JSON list of C-alpha atoms in Angstrom, two decimals:
[
{"chain": "A", "resi": 1, "resn": "MET", "atom": "CA", "xyz": [61.74, -15.79, 64.92]},
{"chain": "A", "resi": 2, "resn": "ILE", "atom": "CA", "xyz": [58.00, -16.44, 65.87]},
{"chain": "A", "resi": 3, "resn": "LEU", "atom": "CA", "xyz": [57.35, -12.58, 65.46]},
{"chain": "A", "resi": 4, "resn": "ARG", "atom": "CA", "xyz": [59.18, -12.33, 62.20]},
{"chain": "A", "resi": 5, "resn": "LEU", "atom": "CA", "xyz": [56.82, -15.25, 60.64]},
{"chain": "A", "resi": 6, "resn": "PHE", "atom": "CA", "xyz": [53.67, -13.32, 62.10]},
{"chain": "A", "resi": 7, "resn": "SER", "atom": "CA", "xyz": [54.77, -10.16, 60.79]},
{"chain": "A", "resi": 8, "resn": "THR", "atom": "CA", "xyz": [55.34, -11.84, 57.16]},
{"chain": "A", "resi": 9, "resn": "SER", "atom": "CA", "xyz": [52.03, -13.61, 57.28]},
{"chain": "A", "resi": 10, "resn": "THR", "atom": "CA", "xyz": [50.41, -10.53, 58.29]},
{"chain": "A", "resi": 11, "resn": "GLY", "atom": "CA", "xyz": [51.84, -8.51, 55.26]},
{"chain": "A", "resi": 12, "resn": "TYR", "atom": "CA", "xyz": [50.77, -11.16, 52.66]},
{"chain": "A", "resi": 13, "resn": "LEU", "atom": "CA", "xyz": [47.29, -11.36, 53.93]},
{"chain": "A", "resi": 14, "resn": "GLY", "atom": "CA", "xyz": [47.07, -7.56, 53.88]},
{"chain": "A", "resi": 15, "resn": "LYS", "atom": "CA", "xyz": [48.02, -7.59, 50.27]},
{"chain": "A", "resi": 16, "resn": "SER", "atom": "CA", "xyz": [45.58, -10.14, 49.62]},
{"chain": "A", "resi": 17, "resn": "ILE", "atom": "CA", "xyz": [42.77, -8.39, 51.25]},
{"chain": "A", "resi": 18, "resn": "ALA", "atom": "CA", "xyz": [43.78, -5.21, 49.16]},
{"chain": "A", "resi": 19, "resn": "SER", "atom": "CA", "xyz": [43.79, -6.89, 45.92]},
{"chain": "A", "resi": 20, "resn": "LEU", "atom": "CA", "xyz": [40.21, -8.53, 46.63]},
{"chain": "A", "resi": 21, "resn": "ALA", "atom": "CA", "xyz": [39.00, -5.13, 47.51]},
{"chain": "A", "resi": 22, "resn": "HIS", "atom": "CA", "xyz": [40.68, -3.56, 44.32]},
{"chain": "A", "resi": 23, "resn": "LEU", "atom": "CA", "xyz": [38.86, -6.29, 42.20]},
{"chain": "A", "resi": 24, "resn": "ARG", "atom": "CA", "xyz": [35.51, -5.89, 43.98]},
{"chain": "A", "resi": 25, "resn": "SER", "atom": "CA", "xyz": [35.62, -1.99, 43.54]},
{"chain": "A", "resi": 26, "resn": "GLY", "atom": "CA", "xyz": [36.43, -2.54, 39.85]},
{"chain": "A", "resi": 27, "resn": "PHE", "atom": "CA", "xyz": [34.01, -4.87, 39.06]},
{"chain": "A", "resi": 28, "resn": "LEU", "atom": "CA", "xyz": [30.98, -3.28, 41.29]},
{"chain": "A", "resi": 29, "resn": "ALA", "atom": "CA", "xyz": [31.70, 0.67, 40.59]},
{"chain": "A", "resi": 30, "resn": "PRO", "atom": "CA", "xyz": [29.21, 1.82, 38.20]},
{"chain": "A", "resi": 31, "resn": "GLY", "atom": "CA", "xyz": [30.53, 3.11, 34.92]},
{"chain": "A", "resi": 32, "resn": "LYS", "atom": "CA", "xyz": [33.83, 1.48, 35.34]},
{"chain": "A", "resi": 33, "resn": "THR", "atom": "CA", "xyz": [35.19, -2.24, 34.25]},
{"chain": "A", "resi": 34, "resn": "PHE", "atom": "CA", "xyz": [31.80, -4.36, 34.89]},
{"chain": "A", "resi": 35, "resn": "ARG", "atom": "CA", "xyz": [29.70, -2.06, 32.86]},
{"chain": "A", "resi": 36, "resn": "SER", "atom": "CA", "xyz": [32.26, -1.36, 29.99]},
{"chain": "A", "resi": 37, "resn": "ALA", "atom": "CA", "xyz": [32.39, -5.15, 29.41]},
{"chain": "A", "resi": 38, "resn": "MET", "atom": "CA", "xyz": [28.78, -5.47, 29.12]},
{"chain": "A", "resi": 39, "resn": "CYS", "atom": "CA", "xyz": [28.41, -2.78, 26.70]},
{"chain": "A", "resi": 40, "resn": "ARG", "atom": "CA", "xyz": [30.97, -4.23, 24.77]},
{"chain": "A", "resi": 41, "resn": "GLN", "atom": "CA", "xyz": [29.49, -7.67, 24.91]},
{"chain": "A", "resi": 42, "resn": "LYS", "atom": "CA", "xyz": [26.05, -5.99, 23.78]},
{"chain": "A", "resi": 43, "resn": "SER", "atom": "CA", "xyz": [27.89, -4.23, 20.98]},
{"chain": "A", "resi": 44, "resn": "ILE", "atom": "CA", "xyz": [29.27, -7.04, 19.44]},
{"chain": "A", "resi": 45, "resn": "GLN", "atom": "CA", "xyz": [25.86, -9.11, 19.38]},
{"chain": "A", "resi": 46, "resn": "VAL", "atom": "CA", "xyz": [24.98, -9.62, 15.67]},
{"chain": "A", "resi": 47, "resn": "PRO", "atom": "CA", "xyz": [21.53, -8.25, 14.86]},
{"chain": "A", "resi": 48, "resn": "ALA", "atom": "CA", "xyz": [18.58, -10.72, 13.51]},
{"chain": "A", "resi": 49, "resn": "ASN", "atom": "CA", "xyz": [16.82, -10.79, 10.80]},
{"chain": "A", "resi": 50, "resn": "ARG", "atom": "CA", "xyz": [19.26, -9.42, 8.17]},
{"chain": "A", "resi": 51, "resn": "VAL", "atom": "CA", "xyz": [18.29, -9.57, 4.45]},
{"chain": "A", "resi": 52, "resn": "TYR", "atom": "CA", "xyz": [20.81, -11.99, 3.59]},
{"chain": "A", "resi": 53, "resn": "ASP", "atom": "CA", "xyz": [19.65, -14.02, 6.55]},
{"chain": "A", "resi": 54, "resn": "VAL", "atom": "CA", "xyz": [16.07, -14.90, 4.56]},
{"chain": "A", "resi": 55, "resn": "ASN", "atom": "CA", "xyz": [16.29, -17.50, 1.76]},
{"chain": "A", "resi": 56, "resn": "THR", "atom": "CA", "xyz": [14.34, -15.93, -0.96]},
{"chain": "A", "resi": 57, "resn": "LYS", "atom": "CA", "xyz": [15.51, -18.59, -3.43]},
{"chain": "A", "resi": 58, "resn": "ILE", "atom": "CA", "xyz": [12.31, -20.73, -2.75]},
{"chain": "A", "resi": 59, "resn": "PRO", "atom": "CA", "xyz": [12.05, -24.30, -4.14]},
{"chain": "A", "resi": 60, "resn": "LYS", "atom": "CA", "xyz": [8.15, -23.73, -4.90]},
{"chain": "A", "resi": 61, "resn": "ASP", "atom": "CA", "xyz": [5.78, -20.89, -5.28]},
{"chain": "A", "resi": 62, "resn": "VAL", "atom": "CA", "xyz": [4.81, -19.30, -2.16]},
{"chain": "A", "resi": 63, "resn": "MET", "atom": "CA", "xyz": [1.75, -17.20, -1.74]},
{"chain": "A", "resi": 64, "resn": "LEU", "atom": "CA", "xyz": [2.41, -13.80, -0.02]},
{"chain": "A", "resi": 65, "resn": "PHE", "atom": "CA", "xyz": [-0.83, -12.18, -0.05]},
{"chain": "A", "resi": 66, "resn": "LYS", "atom": "CA", "xyz": [-4.49, -12.81, -0.18]},
{"chain": "A", "resi": 67, "resn": "TYR", "atom": "CA", "xyz": [-7.55, -10.38, -0.40]},
{"chain": "A", "resi": 68, "resn": "GLU", "atom": "CA", "xyz": [-11.06, -12.64, -0.99]},
{"chain": "A", "resi": 69, "resn": "ASN", "atom": "CA", "xyz": [-13.67, -9.89, -1.64]},
{"chain": "A", "resi": 70, "resn": "PRO", "atom": "CA", "xyz": [-15.17, -10.75, -5.04]},
{"chain": "A", "resi": 71, "resn": "ARG", "atom": "CA", "xyz": [-18.77, -9.68, -3.94]},
{"chain": "A", "resi": 72, "resn": "PHE", "atom": "CA", "xyz": [-17.75, -6.19, -3.19]},
{"chain": "A", "resi": 73, "resn": "PHE", "atom": "CA", "xyz": [-16.11, -5.64, -6.76]},
{"chain": "A", "resi": 74, "resn": "LYS", "atom": "CA", "xyz": [-19.07, -7.29, -8.59]},
{"chain": "A", "resi": 75, "resn": "MET", "atom": "CA", "xyz": [-21.37, -4.68, -6.69]},
{"chain": "A", "resi": 76, "resn": "LEU", "atom": "CA", "xyz": [-19.30, -2.00, -7.59]},
{"chain": "A", "resi": 77, "resn": "ASN", "atom": "CA", "xyz": [-19.05, -2.81, -11.21]},
{"chain": "A", "resi": 78, "resn": "ILE", "atom": "CA", "xyz": [-22.98, -3.44, -11.35]},
{"chain": "A", "resi": 79, "resn": "PHE", "atom": "CA", "xyz": [-23.31, 0.16, -10.01]},
{"chain": "A", "resi": 80, "resn": "ALA", "atom": "CA", "xyz": [-20.72, 1.59, -12.56]},
{"chain": "A", "resi": 81, "resn": "VAL", "atom": "CA", "xyz": [-22.44, 0.03, -15.51]},
{"chain": "A", "resi": 82, "resn": "SER", "atom": "CA", "xyz": [-25.75, 1.13, -14.23]},
{"chain": "A", "resi": 83, "resn": "GLN", "atom": "CA", "xyz": [-24.46, 4.56, -13.88]},
{"chain": "A", "resi": 84, "resn": "PHE", "atom": "CA", "xyz": [-23.23, 4.81, -17.35]},
{"chain": "A", "resi": 85, "resn": "LEU", "atom": "CA", "xyz": [-26.58, 3.68, -18.82]},
{"chain": "A", "resi": 86, "resn": "PHE", "atom": "CA", "xyz": [-28.16, 6.25, -16.82]},
{"chain": "A", "resi": 87, "resn": "TRP", "atom": "CA", "xyz": [-26.08, 9.14, -17.68]},
{"chain": "A", "resi": 88, "resn": "GLY", "atom": "CA", "xyz": [-25.83, 7.82, -21.39]},
{"chain": "A", "resi": 89, "resn": "TYR", "atom": "CA", "xyz": [-29.58, 7.98, -21.59]},
{"chain": "A", "resi": 90, "resn": "LEU", "atom": "CA", "xyz": [-29.68, 11.59, -20.05]},
{"chain": "A", "resi": 91, "resn": "CYS", "atom": "CA", "xyz": [-26.99, 12.55, -22.69]},
{"chain": "A", "resi": 92, "resn": "HIS", "atom": "CA", "xyz": [-29.15, 11.15, -25.86]},
{"chain": "A", "resi": 93, "resn": "PHE", "atom": "CA", "xyz": [-32.36, 12.70, -24.02]},
{"chain": "A", "resi": 94, "resn": "SER", "atom": "CA", "xyz": [-31.03, 16.01, -23.57]},
{"chain": "A", "resi": 95, "resn": "TYR", "atom": "CA", "xyz": [-29.65, 16.02, -27.30]},
{"chain": "A", "resi": 96, "resn": "THR", "atom": "CA", "xyz": [-32.62, 14.81, -28.90]},
{"chain": "A", "resi": 97, "resn": "THR", "atom": "CA", "xyz": [-35.17, 16.07, -26.93]},
{"chain": "A", "resi": 98, "resn": "LEU", "atom": "CA", "xyz": [-34.31, 19.65, -25.71]},
{"chain": "A", "resi": 99, "resn": "LYS", "atom": "CA", "xyz": [-35.98, 21.87, -28.27]},
{"chain": "A", "resi": 100, "resn": "ASP", "atom": "CA", "xyz": [-34.90, 25.76, -29.04]},
{"chain": "A", "resi": 101, "resn": "ALA", "atom": "CA", "xyz": [-37.45, 28.00, -27.53]},
{"chain": "A", "resi": 102, "resn": "PRO", "atom": "CA", "xyz": [-36.30, 31.51, -27.28]},
{"chain": "A", "resi": 103, "resn": "VAL", "atom": "CA", "xyz": [-37.56, 33.60, -24.58]},
{"chain": "A", "resi": 104, "resn": "GLN", "atom": "CA", "xyz": [-39.80, 36.80, -25.54]},
{"chain": "A", "resi": 105, "resn": "ASP", "atom": "CA", "xyz": [-37.71, 39.88, -24.39]},
{"chain": "A", "resi": 106, "resn": "ASP", "atom": "CA", "xyz": [-41.04, 41.53, -23.23]},
{"chain": "A", "resi": 107, "resn": "GLY", "atom": "CA", "xyz": [-41.00, 41.07, -19.70]},
{"chain": "A", "resi": 108, "resn": "LYS", "atom": "CA", "xyz": [-37.85, 38.97, -19.30]},
{"chain": "A", "resi": 109, "resn": "GLU", "atom": "CA", "xyz": [-36.68, 40.85, -16.61]},
{"chain": "A", "resi": 110, "resn": "ASP", "atom": "CA", "xyz": [-39.43, 40.05, -14.38]},
{"chain": "A", "resi": 111, "resn": "LEU", "atom": "CA", "xyz": [-39.08, 36.04, -14.91]},
{"chain": "A", "resi": 112, "resn": "PRO", "atom": "CA", "xyz": [-37.09, 33.78, -12.70]},
{"chain": "A", "resi": 113, "resn": "TRP", "atom": "CA", "xyz": [-33.60, 33.11, -13.99]},
{"chain": "A", "resi": 114, "resn": "TYR", "atom": "CA", "xyz": [-34.53, 29.51, -14.81]},
{"chain": "A", "resi": 115, "resn": "LYS", "atom": "CA", "xyz": [-37.14, 30.53, -16.84]},
{"chain": "A", "resi": 116, "resn": "ARG", "atom": "CA", "xyz": [-35.00, 33.15, -18.74]},
{"chain": "A", "resi": 117, "resn": "VAL", "atom": "CA", "xyz": [-32.43, 30.16, -19.87]},
{"chain": "A", "resi": 118, "resn": "ASN", "atom": "CA", "xyz": [-33.33, 28.66, -23.13]},
{"chain": "A", "resi": 119, "resn": "LEU", "atom": "CA", "xyz": [-32.16, 25.00, -22.51]},
{"chain": "A", "resi": 120, "resn": "GLY", "atom": "CA", "xyz": [-32.66, 24.31, -26.40]},
{"chain": "A", "resi": 121, "resn": "GLU", "atom": "CA", "xyz": [-29.99, 26.56, -27.47]},
{"chain": "A", "resi": 122, "resn": "ASN", "atom": "CA", "xyz": [-26.98, 24.85, -29.10]},
{"chain": "A", "resi": 123, "resn": "LYS", "atom": "CA", "xyz": [-24.49, 25.55, -26.25]},
{"chain": "A", "resi": 124, "resn": "TYR", "atom": "CA", "xyz": [-26.76, 24.59, -23.52]},
{"chain": "A", "resi": 125, "resn": "ARG", "atom": "CA", "xyz": [-28.13, 21.35, -25.08]},
{"chain": "A", "resi": 126, "resn": "ASN", "atom": "CA", "xyz": [-24.67, 20.27, -26.40]},
{"chain": "A", "resi": 127, "resn": "GLY", "atom": "CA", "xyz": [-23.16, 21.31, -23.17]},
{"chain": "A", "resi": 128, "resn": "ILE", "atom": "CA", "xyz": [-25.85, 19.13, -21.02]},
{"chain": "A", "resi": 129, "resn": "ALA", "atom": "CA", "xyz": [-25.42, 16.47, -23.37]},
{"chain": "A", "resi": 130, "resn": "ILE", "atom": "CA", "xyz": [-21.48, 16.37, -22.97]},
{"chain": "A", "resi": 131, "resn": "MET", "atom": "CA", "xyz": [-21.58, 16.72, -19.34]},
{"chain": "A", "resi": 132, "resn": "CYS", "atom": "CA", "xyz": [-23.88, 13.71, -18.77]},
{"chain": "A", "resi": 133, "resn": "PHE", "atom": "CA", "xyz": [-21.99, 11.45, -21.06]},
{"chain": "A", "resi": 134, "resn": "PHE", "atom": "CA", "xyz": [-18.42, 12.38, -19.26]},
{"chain": "A", "resi": 135, "resn": "ILE", "atom": "CA", "xyz": [-20.12, 11.70, -15.73]},
{"chain": "A", "resi": 136, "resn": "GLY", "atom": "CA", "xyz": [-21.42, 8.29, -16.94]},
{"chain": "A", "resi": 137, "resn": "TYR", "atom": "CA", "xyz": [-18.11, 7.61, -18.44]},
{"chain": "A", "resi": 138, "resn": "GLY", "atom": "CA", "xyz": [-16.04, 8.77, -15.52]},
{"chain": "A", "resi": 139, "resn": "VAL", "atom": "CA", "xyz": [-17.90, 6.65, -12.92]},
{"chain": "A", "resi": 140, "resn": "LEU", "atom": "CA", "xyz": [-17.46, 3.53, -15.30]},
{"chain": "A", "resi": 141, "resn": "PHE", "atom": "CA", "xyz": [-13.77, 4.41, -15.78]},
{"chain": "A", "resi": 142, "resn": "ALA", "atom": "CA", "xyz": [-12.88, 5.19, -12.23]},
{"chain": "A", "resi": 143, "resn": "SER", "atom": "CA", "xyz": [-14.54, 1.92, -10.87]},
{"chain": "A", "resi": 144, "resn": "TRP", "atom": "CA", "xyz": [-13.08, -0.18, -13.48]},
{"chain": "A", "resi": 145, "resn": "ILE", "atom": "CA", "xyz": [-9.37, 1.26, -12.74]},
{"chain": "A", "resi": 146, "resn": "PHE", "atom": "CA", "xyz": [-9.96, 0.39, -9.17]},
{"chain": "A", "resi": 147, "resn": "THR", "atom": "CA", "xyz": [-10.79, -2.93, -9.71]},
{"chain": "A", "resi": 148, "resn": "LEU", "atom": "CA", "xyz": [-7.79, -3.68, -11.90]},
{"chain": "A", "resi": 149, "resn": "ARG", "atom": "CA", "xyz": [-5.71, -1.90, -9.50]},
{"chain": "A", "resi": 150, "resn": "SER", "atom": "CA", "xyz": [-6.71, -4.03, -6.46]},
{"chain": "A", "resi": 151, "resn": "VAL", "atom": "CA", "xyz": [-4.44, -7.01, -5.72]},
{"chain": "A", "resi": 152, "resn": "ARG", "atom": "CA", "xyz": [-6.27, -10.29, -5.12]},
{"chain": "A", "resi": 153, "resn": "TYR", "atom": "CA", "xyz": [-3.06, -12.48, -4.75]},
{"chain": "A", "resi": 154, "resn": "LEU", "atom": "CA", "xyz": [0.59, -12.09, -4.64]},
{"chain": "A", "resi": 155, "resn": "VAL", "atom": "CA", "xyz": [2.45, -15.09, -5.51]},
{"chain": "A", "resi": 156, "resn": "LEU", "atom": "CA", "xyz": [6.44, -15.24, -5.21]},
{"chain": "A", "resi": 157, "resn": "ARG", "atom": "CA", "xyz": [7.44, -17.63, -8.18]},
{"chain": "A", "resi": 158, "resn": "LYS", "atom": "CA", "xyz": [9.91, -20.56, -7.78]},
{"chain": "A", "resi": 159, "resn": "GLY", "atom": "CA", "xyz": [13.51, -19.35, -7.68]},
{"chain": "A", "resi": 160, "resn": "GLY", "atom": "CA", "xyz": [12.20, -15.99, -5.85]},
{"chain": "A", "resi": 161, "resn": "ASP", "atom": "CA", "xyz": [12.88, -14.02, -9.03]},
{"chain": "A", "resi": 162, "resn": "LYS", "atom": "CA", "xyz": [9.51, -13.06, -10.27]},
{"chain": "A", "resi": 163, "resn": "VAL", "atom": "CA", "xyz": [6.16, -12.40, -8.67]},
{"chain": "A", "resi": 164, "resn": "SER", "atom": "CA", "xyz": [2.71, -13.31, -10.10]},
{"chain": "A", "resi": 165, "resn": "VAL", "atom": "CA", "xyz": [0.11, -10.23, -9.37]},
{"chain": "A", "resi": 166, "resn": "VAL", "atom": "CA", "xyz": [-3.42, -11.49, -9.53]},
{"chain": "A", "resi": 167, "resn": "THR", "atom": "CA", "xyz": [-5.66, -8.49, -9.60]},
{"chain": "A", "resi": 168, "resn": "TYR", "atom": "CA", "xyz": [-9.67, -8.35, -9.81]},
{"chain": "A", "resi": 169, "resn": "ALA", "atom": "CA", "xyz": [-11.34, -7.85, -13.23]},
{"chain": "A", "resi": 170, "resn": "PRO", "atom": "CA", "xyz": [-14.33, -6.01, -14.22]},
{"chain": "A", "resi": 171, "resn": "PHE", "atom": "CA", "xyz": [-16.34, -9.16, -15.06]},
{"chain": "A", "resi": 172, "resn": "GLY", "atom": "CA", "xyz": [-15.65, -11.42, -12.35]},
{"chain": "A", "resi": 173, "resn": "THR", "atom": "CA", "xyz": [-12.67, -12.82, -13.83]},
{"chain": "A", "resi": 174, "resn": "ASN", "atom": "CA", "xyz": [-8.85, -12.30, -12.68]},
{"chain": "A", "resi": 175, "resn": "ARG", "atom": "CA", "xyz": [-5.99, -10.53, -14.52]},
{"chain": "A", "resi": 176, "resn": "ILE", "atom": "CA", "xyz": [-2.71, -12.47, -13.71]},
{"chain": "A", "resi": 177, "resn": "MET", "atom": "CA", "xyz": [0.60, -10.94, -14.88]},
{"chain": "A", "resi": 178, "resn": "ASP", "atom": "CA", "xyz": [4.22, -12.12, -13.99]},
{"chain": "A", "resi": 179, "resn": "VAL", "atom": "CA", "xyz": [6.43, -9.31, -12.96]},
{"chain": "A", "resi": 180, "resn": "PRO", "atom": "CA", "xyz": [10.44, -9.49, -12.04]},
{"chain": "A", "resi": 181, "resn": "LEU", "atom": "CA", "xyz": [10.77, -9.01, -8.40]},
{"chain": "A", "resi": 182, "resn": "LYS", "atom": "CA", "xyz": [13.24, -5.90, -9.28]},
{"chain": "A", "resi": 183, "resn": "TYR", "atom": "CA", "xyz": [10.48, -4.07, -11.11]},
{"chain": "A", "resi": 184, "resn": "ILE", "atom": "CA", "xyz": [8.32, -3.90, -7.99]},
{"chain": "A", "resi": 185, "resn": "SER", "atom": "CA", "xyz": [8.53, -1.23, -5.28]},
{"chain": "A", "resi": 186, "resn": "ALA", "atom": "CA", "xyz": [6.26, -1.04, -2.03]},
{"chain": "A", "resi": 187, "resn": "GLN", "atom": "CA", "xyz": [5.68, 2.79, -1.43]},
{"chain": "A", "resi": 188, "resn": "GLU", "atom": "CA", "xyz": [4.87, 2.02, 2.43]},
{"chain": "A", "resi": 189, "resn": "SER", "atom": "CA", "xyz": [5.53, -0.63, 4.92]},
{"chain": "A", "resi": 190, "resn": "ARG", "atom": "CA", "xyz": [3.28, -3.18, 6.00]},
{"chain": "A", "resi": 191, "resn": "GLU", "atom": "CA", "xyz": [3.35, -2.02, 9.56]},
{"chain": "A", "resi": 192, "resn": "ALA", "atom": "CA", "xyz": [2.53, 1.45, 8.90]},
{"chain": "A", "resi": 193, "resn": "ALA", "atom": "CA", "xyz": [-0.07, 1.20, 6.42]},
{"chain": "A", "resi": 194, "resn": "ARG", "atom": "CA", "xyz": [-3.68, 1.89, 7.86]},
{"chain": "A", "resi": 195, "resn": "VAL", "atom": "CA", "xyz": [-5.91, 1.28, 4.74]},
{"chain": "A", "resi": 196, "resn": "THR", "atom": "CA", "xyz": [-3.81, 0.00, 1.55]},
{"chain": "A", "resi": 197, "resn": "VAL", "atom": "CA", "xyz": [-0.34, -0.60, 0.80]},
{"chain": "A", "resi": 198, "resn": "PRO", "atom": "CA", "xyz": [0.45, 0.89, -2.45]},
{"chain": "A", "resi": 199, "resn": "VAL", "atom": "CA", "xyz": [2.83, -1.20, -4.90]},
{"chain": "A", "resi": 200, "resn": "LYS", "atom": "CA", "xyz": [4.71, 0.66, -7.71]},
{"chain": "A", "resi": 201, "resn": "ILE", "atom": "CA", "xyz": [5.27, -1.60, -10.79]},
{"chain": "A", "resi": 202, "resn": "LYS", "atom": "CA", "xyz": [7.65, -0.32, -13.43]},
{"chain": "A", "resi": 203, "resn": "ASN", "atom": "CA", "xyz": [6.22, 0.84, -16.65]},
{"chain": "A", "resi": 204, "resn": "ARG", "atom": "CA", "xyz": [2.67, 0.56, -15.25]},
{"chain": "A", "resi": 205, "resn": "ALA", "atom": "CA", "xyz": [0.59, 3.52, -14.68]},
{"chain": "A", "resi": 206, "resn": "LEU", "atom": "CA", "xyz": [-0.97, 4.15, -11.17]},
{"chain": "A", "resi": 207, "resn": "PHE", "atom": "CA", "xyz": [-0.12, 2.01, -8.07]},
{"chain": "A", "resi": 208, "resn": "TYR", "atom": "CA", "xyz": [-1.64, -1.42, -7.23]},
{"chain": "A", "resi": 209, "resn": "MET", "atom": "CA", "xyz": [-3.28, -1.68, -3.99]},
{"chain": "A", "resi": 210, "resn": "LEU", "atom": "CA", "xyz": [-2.75, -4.66, -1.22]},
{"chain": "A", "resi": 211, "resn": "ASP", "atom": "CA", "xyz": [-5.90, -3.91, 1.19]},
{"chain": "A", "resi": 212, "resn": "MET", "atom": "CA", "xyz": [-4.90, -4.12, 4.54]},
{"chain": "A", "resi": 213, "resn": "ARG", "atom": "CA", "xyz": [-8.13, -6.29, 5.07]},
{"chain": "A", "resi": 214, "resn": "GLY", "atom": "CA", "xyz": [-6.51, -8.76, 3.33]},
{"chain": "A", "resi": 215, "resn": "GLU", "atom": "CA", "xyz": [-4.06, -11.55, 4.72]},
{"chain": "A", "resi": 216, "resn": "PHE", "atom": "CA", "xyz": [-0.35, -11.42, 4.56]},
{"chain": "A", "resi": 217, "resn": "THR", "atom": "CA", "xyz": [0.27, -15.30, 4.55]},
{"chain": "A", "resi": 218, "resn": "ASN", "atom": "CA", "xyz": [4.12, -15.09, 4.67]},
{"chain": "A", "resi": 219, "resn": "THR", "atom": "CA", "xyz": [5.05, -11.57, 6.43]},
{"chain": "A", "resi": 220, "resn": "LYS", "atom": "CA", "xyz": [8.74, -12.53, 6.47]},
{"chain": "A", "resi": 221, "resn": "LEU", "atom": "CA", "xyz": [9.12, -13.43, 2.96]},
{"chain": "A", "resi": 222, "resn": "TYR", "atom": "CA", "xyz": [6.99, -10.48, 1.86]},
{"chain": "A", "resi": 223, "resn": "ASP", "atom": "CA", "xyz": [8.79, -8.02, 4.04]},
{"chain": "A", "resi": 224, "resn": "TYR", "atom": "CA", "xyz": [12.20, -9.09, 2.31]},
{"chain": "A", "resi": 225, "resn": "THR", "atom": "CA", "xyz": [10.85, -9.40, -1.47]},
{"chain": "A", "resi": 226, "resn": "VAL", "atom": "CA", "xyz": [7.65, -7.18, -2.54]},
{"chain": "A", "resi": 227, "resn": "GLY", "atom": "CA", "xyz": [7.70, -4.99, 0.84]},
{"chain": "A", "resi": 228, "resn": "LEU", "atom": "CA", "xyz": [11.00, -3.52, -0.02]},
{"chain": "A", "resi": 229, "resn": "SER", "atom": "CA", "xyz": [11.37, 0.09, -1.50]},
{"chain": "A", "resi": 230, "resn": "ARG", "atom": "CA", "xyz": [13.44, 0.05, -4.54]},
{"chain": "A", "resi": 231, "resn": "LYS", "atom": "CA", "xyz": [14.17, 2.77, -6.98]},
{"chain": "A", "resi": 232, "resn": "LEU", "atom": "CA", "xyz": [12.81, 1.92, -10.33]},
{"chain": "A", "resi": 233, "resn": "LYS", "atom": "CA", "xyz": [14.64, 3.52, -13.25]}
]
């Protein structure tokens, strides 16, 4: 009787040890139950910072970006105006002062090339005058366009449906326009940009530039509003 009880208890003990060993091997064996459970747990984790987790319906106006550098644009426009005046004077001078002075044919071949050219001839005089005018006007136009496309402030308006785009103006003032958010598309992400972030506004020529030397005052709200790339039809 004693031997029978001893053998029965030994059998139960062996099954228990075998079951524990099986469970241990199942949990600790690489690539088996433990790893699959961990992978399954990771796969069902919810990603953070989803678009619909960010509340863009703000109760008041929020500034998204600012770039304070009025001195640079003031000096740029002073330079542009001075260049326009300088080249304008050259245009007037060349048109009114250059006289028609034909070069004599005798010994013309022995003269240097610049002495054989009659700058007072109509084609040269008019060409020089037109070239001077377009150089001065081109410098002024490029400076003004760059100024008008440089963003000073970006303000997301109350409700999150419109954005106030404040740019510099040539004469030291600001230019303000309210644009629906759906009409704005960032051409490059804030993290990838090195010098400027080009922003396209529907029905507006060229791009508006956000200088990276400026400050993004609300990066999260910017990334999910103005910083998104949209298809503008």
